[in-house]
Amino acid sequence: MNAIETHGLTKHFGKQTAVDDLSLSIPAGSIAGFIGPNGAGKTTTLRLLLGLVRPNAGSATVLGRPLTERDRYLPRVGALIEAPAFYPSLSGRTNLEVLALLGGHRGSRVNDMLETVDLSDRAGDRVGTYSLGMKQRLGVAMALLPDPELLILDEPANGLDPLGIVEMRELLRRLRDRGKTIVLSSHLLGELEHVADWLVMLHKGKALFCGSARDLLTQRVELVIEPEDAVQRELVTRVANQAGYAVTQEVHTLRIACPAGFADTLDRLTREAGAVDLTIRVKEASLEQLFLALVKGEHS
């Protein structure tokens, strides 16, 4: 079952199109990474799913219910959109207790959530004394108060130090292992590469890719070529561009993100053109390289 599906979802803000005919699916029980630079449409898409803004066109379902039935699915959704807001003069526990009371959630969940996000030992301290990583984890605890089936987090690792990022990564995996579906929006592509098992790549409001992270990362590679001279450099670039693949040029190196099978094709075509001593190394492509390649119009 898919936790989320969209079909032609579109949102305009004046003359600007934030989400453009977006169709995607996210399977239940996965950590789904929403990938894209600032302005790609990630936050707007999440706000549409949460009923915070209305679409101009298209449709979507969340936990099997259409957007028009928000009252039927929102109680089963926890969300942290943008920076979490707290009462800084109150303790972490008191902040959660206030929210539990206002939201009609069981008070017993407060201690459980503090333990889940590893804040039990600092629960009595004022939130104003918390580090950024601790505040982010407290925000996740807030989103978990209703015991949601679907957890939507917008840039939860934003501003965290390396230790905070690792702690957030481990927390998300624990939640997935408990059966929750997690939608994780981030522009930190390298971090999502470590934690997401489903990927939605957005650019200018459109979906460049929607599917298994493993499929994407194993089916595509990075070719590293070090041409001996400008003639070889131009030859490799021309062959790759004619095949539809973008070339990233460094001082002495060319890099091409492409399907693994293109390495043999590139080797054959360049040899036929006279570059018999060209060495092509095949490496695993990073998520960032694959995203940039898709943005530049590559095809698989």
PDB file of N, CA, C and O in Angstrom, residues 99 190 223:
ATOM      1  N   LEU A  99       1.465  20.493  24.892  1.00  0.00           N
ATOM      2  CA  LEU A  99       0.978  20.070  23.579  1.00  0.00           C
ATOM      3  C   LEU A  99       0.073  18.848  23.685  1.00  0.00           C
ATOM      4  O   LEU A  99      -0.922  18.736  22.963  1.00  0.00           O
ATOM      5  N   GLY A 190      23.720  14.137   0.485  1.00  0.00           N
ATOM      6  CA  GLY A 190      24.604  13.125   1.027  1.00  0.00           C
ATOM      7  C   GLY A 190      24.018  12.453   2.249  1.00  0.00           C
ATOM      8  O   GLY A 190      24.210  11.250   2.467  1.00  0.00           O
ATOM      9  N   LEU A 223      31.546   7.644 -14.407  1.00  0.00           N
ATOM     10  CA  LEU A 223      32.735   7.369 -15.198  1.00  0.00           C
ATOM     11  C   LEU A 223      33.739   8.492 -14.960  1.00  0.00           C
ATOM     12  O   LEU A 223      33.392   9.673 -15.028  1.00  0.00           O
TER      13      LEU A 223
END
